[in-house]
Amino acid sequence: TFSGEVRNQGNTNASVTILITLYKYDGTVLGGVTGAPTIKTIPPGERSPFSLTTKDVNLTLYQTYSSRATTTQ
């Protein structure tokens, strides 16, 4: 499970999608998970927690991960 918080730094409400990508020791992609934060539409300046759980990924093989949040307004 990957947990965190996203913040809307814009001036309008934003719908957010979060992507977590897992990488093996050699840099190849092992898998990933996408999802939304608890608050679906985040007002300007506000924050929302998120918690994403990977499925069907052997976590013993992952070395590092990247996270990315994208928005639609």
Short mmCIF file of C-alpha atoms in Angstrom, two decimals, residues 5-44:
data_model
loop_
_atom_site.label_atom_id
_atom_site.label_comp_id
_atom_site.label_asym_id
_atom_site.label_seq_id
_atom_site.Cartn_x
_atom_site.Cartn_y
_atom_site.Cartn_z
CA GLU A 5 -1.29 13.43 0.26
CA VAL A 6 -1.90 15.59 -2.81
CA ARG A 7 -2.41 19.35 -2.86
CA ASN A 8 -4.17 21.47 -5.43
CA GLN A 9 -1.76 24.32 -6.19
CA GLY A 10 -4.02 25.75 -8.88
CA ASN A 11 -6.70 28.43 -8.81
CA THR A 12 -9.66 26.20 -9.70
CA ASN A 13 -11.11 22.91 -8.49
CA ALA A 14 -9.16 19.90 -9.75
CA SER A 15 -9.95 16.23 -10.24
CA VAL A 16 -6.79 14.24 -9.55
CA THR A 17 -5.50 10.86 -10.72
CA ILE A 18 -2.49 9.33 -8.98
CA LEU A 19 -0.10 6.88 -10.64
CA ILE A 20 2.45 4.80 -8.73
CA THR A 21 4.97 2.92 -10.91
CA LEU A 22 7.17 0.19 -9.40
CA TYR A 23 10.63 -0.58 -10.82
CA LYS A 24 12.91 -3.59 -10.50
CA TYR A 25 16.58 -3.24 -9.55
CA ASP A 26 17.57 -3.02 -13.24
CA GLY A 27 15.15 -0.16 -13.93
CA THR A 28 12.49 -2.15 -15.76
CA VAL A 29 8.87 -1.54 -14.85
CA LEU A 30 7.49 -4.19 -12.53
CA GLY A 31 3.94 -2.88 -12.36
CA GLY A 32 1.85 -0.06 -11.05
CA VAL A 33 -1.41 1.18 -9.71
CA THR A 34 -3.64 4.18 -10.40
CA GLY A 35 -6.37 5.69 -8.30
CA ALA A 36 -7.93 8.81 -6.88
CA PRO A 37 -7.51 10.62 -3.58
CA THR A 38 -10.21 10.52 -0.90
CA ILE A 39 -11.60 13.90 -2.01
CA LYS A 40 -12.49 13.48 -5.69
CA THR A 41 -12.53 17.21 -6.53
CA ILE A 42 -9.98 19.22 -4.59
CA PRO A 43 -10.58 22.97 -4.12
CA PRO A 44 -7.68 25.41 -4.70
#
